[in-house]
JSON list of C-alpha atoms in Angstrom, two decimals:
[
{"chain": "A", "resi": 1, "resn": "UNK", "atom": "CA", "xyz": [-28.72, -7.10, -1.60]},
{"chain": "A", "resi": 2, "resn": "UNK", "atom": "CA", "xyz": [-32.25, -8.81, -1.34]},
{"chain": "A", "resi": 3, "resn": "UNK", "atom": "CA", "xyz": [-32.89, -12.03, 0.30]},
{"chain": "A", "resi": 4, "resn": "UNK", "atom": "CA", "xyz": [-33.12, -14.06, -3.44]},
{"chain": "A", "resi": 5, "resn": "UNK", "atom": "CA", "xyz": [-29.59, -12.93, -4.02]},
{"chain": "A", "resi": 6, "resn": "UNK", "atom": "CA", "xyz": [-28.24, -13.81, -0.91]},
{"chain": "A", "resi": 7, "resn": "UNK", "atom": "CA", "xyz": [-29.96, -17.21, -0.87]},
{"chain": "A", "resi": 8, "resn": "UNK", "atom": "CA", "xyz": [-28.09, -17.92, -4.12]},
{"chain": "A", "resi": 9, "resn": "UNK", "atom": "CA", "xyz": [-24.88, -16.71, -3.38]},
{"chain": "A", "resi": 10, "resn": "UNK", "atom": "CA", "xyz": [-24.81, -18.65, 0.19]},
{"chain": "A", "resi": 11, "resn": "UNK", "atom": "CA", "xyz": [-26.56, -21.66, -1.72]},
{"chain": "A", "resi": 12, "resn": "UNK", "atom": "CA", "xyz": [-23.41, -21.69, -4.38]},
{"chain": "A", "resi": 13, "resn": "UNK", "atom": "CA", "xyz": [-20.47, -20.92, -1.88]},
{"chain": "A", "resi": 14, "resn": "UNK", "atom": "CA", "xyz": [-21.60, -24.05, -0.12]},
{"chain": "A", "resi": 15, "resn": "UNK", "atom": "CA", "xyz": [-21.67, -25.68, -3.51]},
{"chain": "A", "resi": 16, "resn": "UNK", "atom": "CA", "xyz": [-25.30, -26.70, -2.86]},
{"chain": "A", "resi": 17, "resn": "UNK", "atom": "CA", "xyz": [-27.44, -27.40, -5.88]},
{"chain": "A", "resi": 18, "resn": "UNK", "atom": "CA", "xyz": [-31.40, -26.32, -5.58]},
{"chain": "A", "resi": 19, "resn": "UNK", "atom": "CA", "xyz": [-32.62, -29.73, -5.32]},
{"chain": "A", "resi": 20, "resn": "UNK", "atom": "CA", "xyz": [-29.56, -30.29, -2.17]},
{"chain": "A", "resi": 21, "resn": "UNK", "atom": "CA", "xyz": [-30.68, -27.77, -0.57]},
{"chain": "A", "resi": 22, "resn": "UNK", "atom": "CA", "xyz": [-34.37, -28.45, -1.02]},
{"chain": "A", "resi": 23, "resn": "UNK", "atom": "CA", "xyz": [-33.71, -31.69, 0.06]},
{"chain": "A", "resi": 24, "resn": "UNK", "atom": "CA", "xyz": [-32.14, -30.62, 3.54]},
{"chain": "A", "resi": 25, "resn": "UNK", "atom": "CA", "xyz": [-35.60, -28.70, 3.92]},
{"chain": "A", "resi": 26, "resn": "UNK", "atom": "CA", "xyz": [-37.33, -31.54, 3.22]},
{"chain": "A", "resi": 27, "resn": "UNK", "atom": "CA", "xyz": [-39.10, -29.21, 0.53]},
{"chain": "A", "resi": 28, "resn": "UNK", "atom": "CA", "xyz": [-39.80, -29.53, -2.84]},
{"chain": "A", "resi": 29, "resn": "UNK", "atom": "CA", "xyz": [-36.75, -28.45, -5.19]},
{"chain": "A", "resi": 30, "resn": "UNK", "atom": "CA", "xyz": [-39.45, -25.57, -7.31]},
{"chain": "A", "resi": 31, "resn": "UNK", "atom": "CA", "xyz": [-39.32, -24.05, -3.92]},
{"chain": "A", "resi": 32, "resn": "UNK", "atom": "CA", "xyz": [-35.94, -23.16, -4.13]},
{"chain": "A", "resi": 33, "resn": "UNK", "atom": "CA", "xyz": [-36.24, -21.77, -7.58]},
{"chain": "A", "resi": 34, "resn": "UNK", "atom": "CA", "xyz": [-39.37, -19.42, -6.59]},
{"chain": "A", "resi": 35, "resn": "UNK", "atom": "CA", "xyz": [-36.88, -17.99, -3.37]},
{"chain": "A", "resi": 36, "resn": "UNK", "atom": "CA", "xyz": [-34.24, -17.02, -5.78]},
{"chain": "A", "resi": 37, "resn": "UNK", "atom": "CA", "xyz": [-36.41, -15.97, -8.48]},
{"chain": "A", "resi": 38, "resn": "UNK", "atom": "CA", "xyz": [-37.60, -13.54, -6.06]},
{"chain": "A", "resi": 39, "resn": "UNK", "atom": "CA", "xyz": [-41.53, -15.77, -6.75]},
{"chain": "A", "resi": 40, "resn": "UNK", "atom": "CA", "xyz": [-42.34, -16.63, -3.30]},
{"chain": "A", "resi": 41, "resn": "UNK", "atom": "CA", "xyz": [-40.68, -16.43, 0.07]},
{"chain": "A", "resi": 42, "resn": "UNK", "atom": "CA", "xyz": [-40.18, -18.51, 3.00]},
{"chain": "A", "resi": 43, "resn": "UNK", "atom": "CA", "xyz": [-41.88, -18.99, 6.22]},
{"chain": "A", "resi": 44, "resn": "UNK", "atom": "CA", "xyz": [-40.24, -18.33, 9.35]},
{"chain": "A", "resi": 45, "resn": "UNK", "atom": "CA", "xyz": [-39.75, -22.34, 9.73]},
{"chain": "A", "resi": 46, "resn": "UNK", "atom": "CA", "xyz": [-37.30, -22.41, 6.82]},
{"chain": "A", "resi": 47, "resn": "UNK", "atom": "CA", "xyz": [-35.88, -19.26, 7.11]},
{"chain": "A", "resi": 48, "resn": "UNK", "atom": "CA", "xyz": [-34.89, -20.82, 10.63]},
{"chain": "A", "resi": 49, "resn": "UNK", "atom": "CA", "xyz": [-33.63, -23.93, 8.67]},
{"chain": "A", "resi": 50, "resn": "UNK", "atom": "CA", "xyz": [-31.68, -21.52, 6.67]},
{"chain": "A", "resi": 51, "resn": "UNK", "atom": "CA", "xyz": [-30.12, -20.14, 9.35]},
{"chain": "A", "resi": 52, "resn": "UNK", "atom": "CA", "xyz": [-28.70, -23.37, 10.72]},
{"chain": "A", "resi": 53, "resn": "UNK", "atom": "CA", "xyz": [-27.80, -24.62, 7.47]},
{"chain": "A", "resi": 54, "resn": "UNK", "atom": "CA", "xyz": [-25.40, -21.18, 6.24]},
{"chain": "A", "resi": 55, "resn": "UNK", "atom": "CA", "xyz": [-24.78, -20.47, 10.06]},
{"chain": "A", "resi": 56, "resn": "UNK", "atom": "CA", "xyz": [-25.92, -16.61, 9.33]},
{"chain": "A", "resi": 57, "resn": "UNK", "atom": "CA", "xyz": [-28.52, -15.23, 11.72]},
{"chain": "A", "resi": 58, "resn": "UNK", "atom": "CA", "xyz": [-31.84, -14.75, 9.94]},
{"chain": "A", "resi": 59, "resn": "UNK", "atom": "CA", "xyz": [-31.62, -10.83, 10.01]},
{"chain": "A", "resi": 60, "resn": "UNK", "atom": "CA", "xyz": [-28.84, -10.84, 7.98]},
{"chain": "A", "resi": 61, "resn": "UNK", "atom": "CA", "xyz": [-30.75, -13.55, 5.77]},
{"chain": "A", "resi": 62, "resn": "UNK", "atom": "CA", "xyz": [-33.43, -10.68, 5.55]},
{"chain": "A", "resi": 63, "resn": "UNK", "atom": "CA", "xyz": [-32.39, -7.61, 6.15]},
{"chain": "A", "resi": 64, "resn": "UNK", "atom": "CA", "xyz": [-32.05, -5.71, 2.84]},
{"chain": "A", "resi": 65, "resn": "UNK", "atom": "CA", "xyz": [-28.59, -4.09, 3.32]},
{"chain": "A", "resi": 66, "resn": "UNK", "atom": "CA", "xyz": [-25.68, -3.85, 0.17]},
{"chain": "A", "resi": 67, "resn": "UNK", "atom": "CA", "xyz": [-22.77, -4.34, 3.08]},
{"chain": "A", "resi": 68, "resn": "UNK", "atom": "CA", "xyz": [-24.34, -7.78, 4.45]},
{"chain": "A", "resi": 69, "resn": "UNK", "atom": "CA", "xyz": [-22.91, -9.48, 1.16]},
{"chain": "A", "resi": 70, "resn": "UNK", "atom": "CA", "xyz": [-19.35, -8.49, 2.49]},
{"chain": "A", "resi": 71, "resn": "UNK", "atom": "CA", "xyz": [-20.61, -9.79, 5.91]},
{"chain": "A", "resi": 72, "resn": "UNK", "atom": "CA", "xyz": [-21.71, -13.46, 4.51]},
{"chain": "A", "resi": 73, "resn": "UNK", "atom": "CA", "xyz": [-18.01, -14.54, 3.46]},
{"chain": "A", "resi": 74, "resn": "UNK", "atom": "CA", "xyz": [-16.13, -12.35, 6.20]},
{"chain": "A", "resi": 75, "resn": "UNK", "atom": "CA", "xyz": [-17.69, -13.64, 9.46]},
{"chain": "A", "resi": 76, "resn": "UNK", "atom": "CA", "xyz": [-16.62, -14.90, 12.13]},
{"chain": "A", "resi": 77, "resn": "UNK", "atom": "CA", "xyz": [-14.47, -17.44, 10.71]},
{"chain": "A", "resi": 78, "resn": "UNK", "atom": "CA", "xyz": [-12.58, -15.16, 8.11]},
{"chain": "A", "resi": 79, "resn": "UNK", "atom": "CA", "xyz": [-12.71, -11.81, 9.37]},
{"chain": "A", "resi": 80, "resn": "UNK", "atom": "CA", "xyz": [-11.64, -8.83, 6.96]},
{"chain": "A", "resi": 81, "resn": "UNK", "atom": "CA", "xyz": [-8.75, -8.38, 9.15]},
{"chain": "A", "resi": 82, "resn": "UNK", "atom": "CA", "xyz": [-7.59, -11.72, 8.23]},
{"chain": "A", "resi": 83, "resn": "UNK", "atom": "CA", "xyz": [-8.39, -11.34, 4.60]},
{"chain": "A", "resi": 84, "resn": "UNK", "atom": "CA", "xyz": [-5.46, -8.00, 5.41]},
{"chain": "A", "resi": 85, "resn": "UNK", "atom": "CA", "xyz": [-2.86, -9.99, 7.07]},
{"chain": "A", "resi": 86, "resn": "UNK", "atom": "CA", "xyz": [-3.01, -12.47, 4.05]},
{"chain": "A", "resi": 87, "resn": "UNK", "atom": "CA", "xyz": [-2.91, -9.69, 1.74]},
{"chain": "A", "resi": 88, "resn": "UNK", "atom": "CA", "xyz": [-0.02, -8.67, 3.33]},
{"chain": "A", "resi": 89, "resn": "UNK", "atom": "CA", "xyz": [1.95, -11.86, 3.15]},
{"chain": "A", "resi": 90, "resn": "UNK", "atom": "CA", "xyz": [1.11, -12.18, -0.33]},
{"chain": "A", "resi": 91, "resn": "UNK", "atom": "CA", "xyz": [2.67, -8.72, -1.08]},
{"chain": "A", "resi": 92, "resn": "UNK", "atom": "CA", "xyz": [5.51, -9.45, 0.42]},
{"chain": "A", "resi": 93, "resn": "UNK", "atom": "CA", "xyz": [6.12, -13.01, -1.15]},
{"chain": "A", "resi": 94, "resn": "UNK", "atom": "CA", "xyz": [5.19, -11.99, -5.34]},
{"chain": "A", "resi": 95, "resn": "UNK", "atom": "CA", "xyz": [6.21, -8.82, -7.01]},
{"chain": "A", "resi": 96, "resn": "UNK", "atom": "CA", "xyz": [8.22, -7.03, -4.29]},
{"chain": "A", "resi": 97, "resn": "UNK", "atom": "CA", "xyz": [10.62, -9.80, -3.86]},
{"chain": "A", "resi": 98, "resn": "UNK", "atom": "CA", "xyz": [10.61, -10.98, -6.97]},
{"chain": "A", "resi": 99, "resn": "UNK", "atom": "CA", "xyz": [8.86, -14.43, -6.24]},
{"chain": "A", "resi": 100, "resn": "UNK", "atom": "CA", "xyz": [6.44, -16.57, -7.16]},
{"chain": "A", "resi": 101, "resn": "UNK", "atom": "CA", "xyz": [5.62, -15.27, -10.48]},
{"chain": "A", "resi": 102, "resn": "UNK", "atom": "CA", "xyz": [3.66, -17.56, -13.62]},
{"chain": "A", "resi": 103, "resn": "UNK", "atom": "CA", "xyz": [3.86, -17.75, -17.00]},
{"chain": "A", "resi": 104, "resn": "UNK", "atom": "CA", "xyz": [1.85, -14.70, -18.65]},
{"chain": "A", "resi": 105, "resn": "UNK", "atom": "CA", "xyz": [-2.09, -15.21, -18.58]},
{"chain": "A", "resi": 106, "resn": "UNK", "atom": "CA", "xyz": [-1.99, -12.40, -21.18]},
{"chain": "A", "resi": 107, "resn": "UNK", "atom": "CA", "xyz": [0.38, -11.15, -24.03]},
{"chain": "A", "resi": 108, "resn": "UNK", "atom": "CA", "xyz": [3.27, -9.08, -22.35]},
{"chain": "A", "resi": 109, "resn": "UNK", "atom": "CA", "xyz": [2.16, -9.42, -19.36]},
{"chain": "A", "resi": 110, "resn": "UNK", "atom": "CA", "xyz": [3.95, -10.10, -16.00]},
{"chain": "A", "resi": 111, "resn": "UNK", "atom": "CA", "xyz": [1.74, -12.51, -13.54]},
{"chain": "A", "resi": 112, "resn": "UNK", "atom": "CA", "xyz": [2.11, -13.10, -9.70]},
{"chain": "A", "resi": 113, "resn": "UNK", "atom": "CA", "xyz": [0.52, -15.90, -7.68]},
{"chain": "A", "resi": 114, "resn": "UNK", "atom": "CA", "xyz": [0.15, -16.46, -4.21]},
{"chain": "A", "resi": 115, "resn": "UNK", "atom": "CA", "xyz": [-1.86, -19.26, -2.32]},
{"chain": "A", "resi": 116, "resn": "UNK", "atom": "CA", "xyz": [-2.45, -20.28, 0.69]},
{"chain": "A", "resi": 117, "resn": "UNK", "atom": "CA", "xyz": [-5.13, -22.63, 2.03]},
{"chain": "A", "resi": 118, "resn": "UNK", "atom": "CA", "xyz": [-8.11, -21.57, 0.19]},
{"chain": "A", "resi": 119, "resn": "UNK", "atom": "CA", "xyz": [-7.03, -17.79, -0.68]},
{"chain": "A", "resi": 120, "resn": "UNK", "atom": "CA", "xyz": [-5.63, -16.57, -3.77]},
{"chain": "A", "resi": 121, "resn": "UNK", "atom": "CA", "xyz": [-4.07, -13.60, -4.48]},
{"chain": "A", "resi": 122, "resn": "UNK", "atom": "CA", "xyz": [-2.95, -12.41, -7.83]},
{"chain": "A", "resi": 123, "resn": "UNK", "atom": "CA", "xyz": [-1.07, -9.36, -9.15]},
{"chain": "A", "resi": 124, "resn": "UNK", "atom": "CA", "xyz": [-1.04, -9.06, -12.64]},
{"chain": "A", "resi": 125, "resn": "UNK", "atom": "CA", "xyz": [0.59, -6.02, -15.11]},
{"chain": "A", "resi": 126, "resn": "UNK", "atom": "CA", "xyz": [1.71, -4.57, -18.09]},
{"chain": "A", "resi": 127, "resn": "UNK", "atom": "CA", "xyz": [3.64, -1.95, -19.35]},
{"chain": "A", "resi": 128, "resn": "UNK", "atom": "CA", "xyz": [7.28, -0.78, -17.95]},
{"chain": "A", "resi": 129, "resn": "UNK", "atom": "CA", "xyz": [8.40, 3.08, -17.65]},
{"chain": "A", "resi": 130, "resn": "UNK", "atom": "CA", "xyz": [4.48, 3.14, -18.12]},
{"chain": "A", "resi": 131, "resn": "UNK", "atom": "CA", "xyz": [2.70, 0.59, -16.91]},
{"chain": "A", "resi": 132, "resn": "UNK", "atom": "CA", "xyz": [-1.28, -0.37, -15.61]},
{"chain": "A", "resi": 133, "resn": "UNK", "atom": "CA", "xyz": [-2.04, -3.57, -13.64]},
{"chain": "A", "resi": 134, "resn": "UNK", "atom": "CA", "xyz": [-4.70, -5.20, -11.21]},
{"chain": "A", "resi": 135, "resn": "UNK", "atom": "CA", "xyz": [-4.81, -7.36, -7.88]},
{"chain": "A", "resi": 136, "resn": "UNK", "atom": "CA", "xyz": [-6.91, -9.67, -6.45]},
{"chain": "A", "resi": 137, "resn": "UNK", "atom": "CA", "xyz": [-8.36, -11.86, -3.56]},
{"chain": "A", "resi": 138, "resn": "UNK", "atom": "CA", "xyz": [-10.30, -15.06, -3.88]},
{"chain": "A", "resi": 139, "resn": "UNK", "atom": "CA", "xyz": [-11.23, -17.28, -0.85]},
{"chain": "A", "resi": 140, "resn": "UNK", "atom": "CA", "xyz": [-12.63, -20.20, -2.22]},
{"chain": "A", "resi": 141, "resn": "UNK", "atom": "CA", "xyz": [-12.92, -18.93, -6.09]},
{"chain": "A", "resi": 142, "resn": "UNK", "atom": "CA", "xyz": [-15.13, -15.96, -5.28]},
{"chain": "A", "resi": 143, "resn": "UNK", "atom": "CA", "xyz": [-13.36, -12.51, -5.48]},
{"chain": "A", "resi": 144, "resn": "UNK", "atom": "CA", "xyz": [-13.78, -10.49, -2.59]},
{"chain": "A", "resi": 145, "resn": "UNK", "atom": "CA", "xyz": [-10.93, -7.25, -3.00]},
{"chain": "A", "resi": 146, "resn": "UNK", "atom": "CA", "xyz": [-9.41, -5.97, -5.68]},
{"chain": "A", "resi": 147, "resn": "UNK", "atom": "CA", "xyz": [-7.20, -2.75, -6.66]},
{"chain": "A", "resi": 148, "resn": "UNK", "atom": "CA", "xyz": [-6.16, -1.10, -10.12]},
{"chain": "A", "resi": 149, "resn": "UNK", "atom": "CA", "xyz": [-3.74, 0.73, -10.83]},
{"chain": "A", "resi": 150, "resn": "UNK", "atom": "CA", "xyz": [-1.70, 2.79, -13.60]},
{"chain": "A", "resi": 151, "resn": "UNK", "atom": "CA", "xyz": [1.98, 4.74, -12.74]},
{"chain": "A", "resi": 152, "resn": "UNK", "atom": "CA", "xyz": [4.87, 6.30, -14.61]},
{"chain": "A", "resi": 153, "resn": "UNK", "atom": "CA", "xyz": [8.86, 6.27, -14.20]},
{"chain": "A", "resi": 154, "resn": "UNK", "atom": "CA", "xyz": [9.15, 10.31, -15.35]},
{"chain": "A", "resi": 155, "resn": "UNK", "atom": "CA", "xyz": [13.13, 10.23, -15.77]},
{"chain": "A", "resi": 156, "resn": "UNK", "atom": "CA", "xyz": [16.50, 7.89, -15.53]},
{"chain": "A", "resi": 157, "resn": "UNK", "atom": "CA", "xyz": [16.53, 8.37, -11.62]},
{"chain": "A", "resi": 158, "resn": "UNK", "atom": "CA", "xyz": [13.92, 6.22, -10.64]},
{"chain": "A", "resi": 159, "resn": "UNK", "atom": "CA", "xyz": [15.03, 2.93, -8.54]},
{"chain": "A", "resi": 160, "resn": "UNK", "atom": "CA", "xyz": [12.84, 0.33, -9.56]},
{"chain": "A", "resi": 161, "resn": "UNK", "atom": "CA", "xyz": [14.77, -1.60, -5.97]},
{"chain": "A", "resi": 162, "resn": "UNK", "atom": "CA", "xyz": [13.78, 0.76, -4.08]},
{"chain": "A", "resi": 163, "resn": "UNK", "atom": "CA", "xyz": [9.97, 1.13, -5.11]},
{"chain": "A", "resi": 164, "resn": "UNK", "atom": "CA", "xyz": [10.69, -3.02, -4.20]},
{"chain": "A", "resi": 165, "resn": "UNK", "atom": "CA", "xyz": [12.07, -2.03, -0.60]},
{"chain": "A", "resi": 166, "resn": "UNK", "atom": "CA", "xyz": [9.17, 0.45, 0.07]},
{"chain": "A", "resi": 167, "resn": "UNK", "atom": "CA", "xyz": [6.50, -2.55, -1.03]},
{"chain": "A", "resi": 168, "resn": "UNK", "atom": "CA", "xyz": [7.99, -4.43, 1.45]},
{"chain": "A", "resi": 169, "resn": "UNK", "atom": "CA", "xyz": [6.58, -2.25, 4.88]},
{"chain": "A", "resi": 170, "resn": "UNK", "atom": "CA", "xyz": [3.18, -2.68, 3.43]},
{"chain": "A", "resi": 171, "resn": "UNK", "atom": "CA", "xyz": [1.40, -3.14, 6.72]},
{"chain": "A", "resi": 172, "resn": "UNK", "atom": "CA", "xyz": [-2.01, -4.51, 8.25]},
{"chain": "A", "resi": 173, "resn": "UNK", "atom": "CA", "xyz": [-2.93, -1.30, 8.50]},
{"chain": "A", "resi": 174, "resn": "UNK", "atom": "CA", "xyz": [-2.07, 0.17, 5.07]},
{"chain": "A", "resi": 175, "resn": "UNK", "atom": "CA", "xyz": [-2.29, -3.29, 2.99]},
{"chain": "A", "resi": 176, "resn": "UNK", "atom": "CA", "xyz": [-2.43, -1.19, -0.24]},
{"chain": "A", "resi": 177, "resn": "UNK", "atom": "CA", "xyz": [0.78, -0.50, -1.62]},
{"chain": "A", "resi": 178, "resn": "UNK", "atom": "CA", "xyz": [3.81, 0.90, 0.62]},
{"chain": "A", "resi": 179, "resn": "UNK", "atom": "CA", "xyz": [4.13, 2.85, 4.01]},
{"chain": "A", "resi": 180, "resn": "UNK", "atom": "CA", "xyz": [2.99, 6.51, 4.48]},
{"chain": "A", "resi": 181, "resn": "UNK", "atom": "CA", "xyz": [6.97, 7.56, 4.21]},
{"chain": "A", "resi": 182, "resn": "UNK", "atom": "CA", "xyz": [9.86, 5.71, 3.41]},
{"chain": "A", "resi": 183, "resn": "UNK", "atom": "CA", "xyz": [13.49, 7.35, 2.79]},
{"chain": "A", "resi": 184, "resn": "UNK", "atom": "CA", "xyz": [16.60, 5.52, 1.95]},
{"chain": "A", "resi": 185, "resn": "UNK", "atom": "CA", "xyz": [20.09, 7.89, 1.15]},
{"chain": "A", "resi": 186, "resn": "UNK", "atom": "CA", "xyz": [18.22, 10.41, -1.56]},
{"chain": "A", "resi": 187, "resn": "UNK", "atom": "CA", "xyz": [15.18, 8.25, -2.15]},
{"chain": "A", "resi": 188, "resn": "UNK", "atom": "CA", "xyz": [11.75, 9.36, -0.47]},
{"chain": "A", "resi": 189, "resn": "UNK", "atom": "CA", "xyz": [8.76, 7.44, -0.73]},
{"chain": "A", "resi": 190, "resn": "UNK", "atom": "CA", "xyz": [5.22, 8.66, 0.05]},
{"chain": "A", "resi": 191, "resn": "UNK", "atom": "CA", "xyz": [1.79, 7.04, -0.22]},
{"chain": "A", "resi": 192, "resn": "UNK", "atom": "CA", "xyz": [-1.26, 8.76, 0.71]},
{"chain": "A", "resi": 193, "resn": "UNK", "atom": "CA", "xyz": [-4.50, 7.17, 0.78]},
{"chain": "A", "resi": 194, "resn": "UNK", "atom": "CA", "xyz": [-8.57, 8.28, 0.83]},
{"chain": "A", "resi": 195, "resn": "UNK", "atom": "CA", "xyz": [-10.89, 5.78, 2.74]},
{"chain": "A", "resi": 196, "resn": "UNK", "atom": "CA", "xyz": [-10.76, 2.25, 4.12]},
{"chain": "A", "resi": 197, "resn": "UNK", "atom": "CA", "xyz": [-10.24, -1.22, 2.99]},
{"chain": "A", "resi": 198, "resn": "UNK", "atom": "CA", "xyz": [-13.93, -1.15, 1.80]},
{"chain": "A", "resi": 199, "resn": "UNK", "atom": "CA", "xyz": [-13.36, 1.59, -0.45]},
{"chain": "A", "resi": 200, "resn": "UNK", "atom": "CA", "xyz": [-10.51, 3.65, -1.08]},
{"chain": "A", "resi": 201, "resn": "UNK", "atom": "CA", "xyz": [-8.43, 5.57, -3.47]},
{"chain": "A", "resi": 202, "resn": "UNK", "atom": "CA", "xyz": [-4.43, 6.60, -3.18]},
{"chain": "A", "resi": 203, "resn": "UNK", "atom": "CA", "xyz": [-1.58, 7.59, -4.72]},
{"chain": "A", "resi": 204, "resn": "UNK", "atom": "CA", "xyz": [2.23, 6.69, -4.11]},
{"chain": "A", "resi": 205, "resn": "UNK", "atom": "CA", "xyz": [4.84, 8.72, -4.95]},
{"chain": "A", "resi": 206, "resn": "UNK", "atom": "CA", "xyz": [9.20, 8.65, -5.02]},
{"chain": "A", "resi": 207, "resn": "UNK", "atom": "CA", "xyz": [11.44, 11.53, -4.66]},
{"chain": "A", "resi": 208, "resn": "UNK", "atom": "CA", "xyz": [15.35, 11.45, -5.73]},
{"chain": "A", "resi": 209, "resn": "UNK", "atom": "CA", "xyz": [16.88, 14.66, -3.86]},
{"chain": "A", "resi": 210, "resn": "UNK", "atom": "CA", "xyz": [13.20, 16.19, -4.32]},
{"chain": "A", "resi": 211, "resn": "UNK", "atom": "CA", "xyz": [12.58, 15.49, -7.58]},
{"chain": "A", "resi": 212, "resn": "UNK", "atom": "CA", "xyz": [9.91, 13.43, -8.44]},
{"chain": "A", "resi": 213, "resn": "UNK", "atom": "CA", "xyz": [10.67, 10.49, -10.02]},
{"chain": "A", "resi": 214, "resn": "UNK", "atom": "CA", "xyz": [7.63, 8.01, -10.51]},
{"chain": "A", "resi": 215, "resn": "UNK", "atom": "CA", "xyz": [3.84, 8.28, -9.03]},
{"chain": "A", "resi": 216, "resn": "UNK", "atom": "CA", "xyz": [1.13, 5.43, -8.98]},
{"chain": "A", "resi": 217, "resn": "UNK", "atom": "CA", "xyz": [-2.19, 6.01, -8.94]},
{"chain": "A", "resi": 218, "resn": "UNK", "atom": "CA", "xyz": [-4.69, 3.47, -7.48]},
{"chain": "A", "resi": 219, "resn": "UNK", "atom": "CA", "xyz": [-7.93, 2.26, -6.33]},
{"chain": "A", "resi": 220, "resn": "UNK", "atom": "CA", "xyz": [-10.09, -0.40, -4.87]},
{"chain": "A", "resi": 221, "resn": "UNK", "atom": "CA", "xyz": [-12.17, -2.28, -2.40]},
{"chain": "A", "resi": 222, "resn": "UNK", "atom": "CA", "xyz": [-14.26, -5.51, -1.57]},
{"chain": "A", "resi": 223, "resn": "UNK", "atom": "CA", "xyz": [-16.22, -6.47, -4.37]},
{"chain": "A", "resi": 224, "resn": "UNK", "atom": "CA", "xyz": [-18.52, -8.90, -2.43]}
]
C-alpha cells in the first residue's frame, strides 16, 4: 500500500474531510488532494504532523508495505488478538446457539448479528443439506476478516446439534470454525486448517461410527 492510499484510508477512518484535515495542518485543502492523488508529497514537517494526528509512526506512514494496512486499524489499541477473542464470543452467541439472528438481508437466507462496542460480526447463509455462506468483522464500518464457506450433509446421520456443540470449542487459537477433534457417543468431529488468521484455508469434517457424514470447506483472512 503506498503512502496516498494510506493517507486516505487513515484520513476517512477518522472521518476527516480534506479540507479538516488540511485545516489541522494549517495547509491549504488542494494539498490534501495532490497527497492522495499520488500529485505531490509531503515534507518531513507534515509528515511529522501526520504522525501526531493518526498516532502511526511515520515509517509506517511511508514505508511501502501491503501488511501495514492491517497494521493501521490493529495497533496498539485493537490488537488482532482482540479482533480473535471477539470473534470468538460472537461465534458462540449467533448460529451455534441459536441466538441473535435478523430478519433475512437476502431471499432464503438465514442472518446472524453480533455487536459489541464498535465491532460487528455477521454470519450470513443459504442453502440446507447443501448450503454456502460468509462471515464478517467490522470495527467501526470497515471490514477487516472475513471467511466463506460451502458444505454438504451426505446422508440421514448427520446431527445438525452436534455440528452446534463442536462450534461451540471454537477457541482463540482456532477462531475459524470448531476444535481440531471433537467426539461425542458415535459422533467425531475434525477440522484441519492451512495458515494463520491472515490467511488460511480448512476443512471440517463429522464422522457417525466412521462414516462420514457432512464436510465444510472454507477460507479466509483480513481484508484490510
Amino acid at each position: 500500500m503506498e503512502f496516498r492510499e494510506k493517507l486516505q484510508l487513515l484520513r476517512v477512518h477518522m472521518k476527516l474531510s480534506q479540507e479538516e484535515l488540511a485545516n489541522k495542518l494549517h495547509i491549504s485543502r488542494q494539498s490534501i488532494t495532490k497527497w492522495e492523488n499520488g500529485q505531490s508529497f509531503p515534507d518531513i514537517q507534515n509528515l511529522i504532523q501526520l504522525s501526531e494526528i493518526f498516532k502511526v509512526t511515520i515509517d509506517r506512514l511511508v514505508k511501502k508495505d501491503d501488511t501495514c494496512a492491517v497494521q493501521l486499524f490493529c495497533d496498539e489499541n485493537y490488537p488482532k488478538q482482540d479482533i480473535r477473542s471477539f470473534l470468538v464470543r460472537a461465534k458462540n452467541s449467533t448460529y451455534a446457539v441459536g441466538e441473535n439472528q435478523i430478519l433475512s438481508l437476502k431471499p432464503n437466507s438465514y442472518d446472524f448479528r453480533y455487536v459489541e462496542g464498535d465491532s460487528l460480526y455477521m454470519d450470513s447463509y443459504m442453502g440446507s443439506q447443501k448450503f454456502v455462506g460468509e462471515e464478517c468483522v467490522w470495527i467501526k464500518e470497515h471490514a477487516i476478516w472475513g471467511m466463506n464457506y460451502y458444505g454438504q450433509s451426505l446422508n440421514e446421520n448427520f446431527n445438525s446439534t452436534f455440528l452446534k456443540e463442536a462450534l461451540c470449542h471454537v477457541s482463540d487459537s482456532m477462531p475459524f470454525r470448531g476444535p481440531e477433534l471433537y467426539q461425542k457417543g458415535d459422533y467425531i468431529y475434525q477440522c484441519q486448517v492451512v495458515g494463520d488468521f491472515e490467511y488460511f484455508s480448512g476443512e471440517e469434517k463429522i464422522y457417525c461410527k466412521q462414516e462420514k457424514v457432512y464436510f465444510c470447506t472454507f477460507h479466509g483472512g483480513m481484508i484490510v
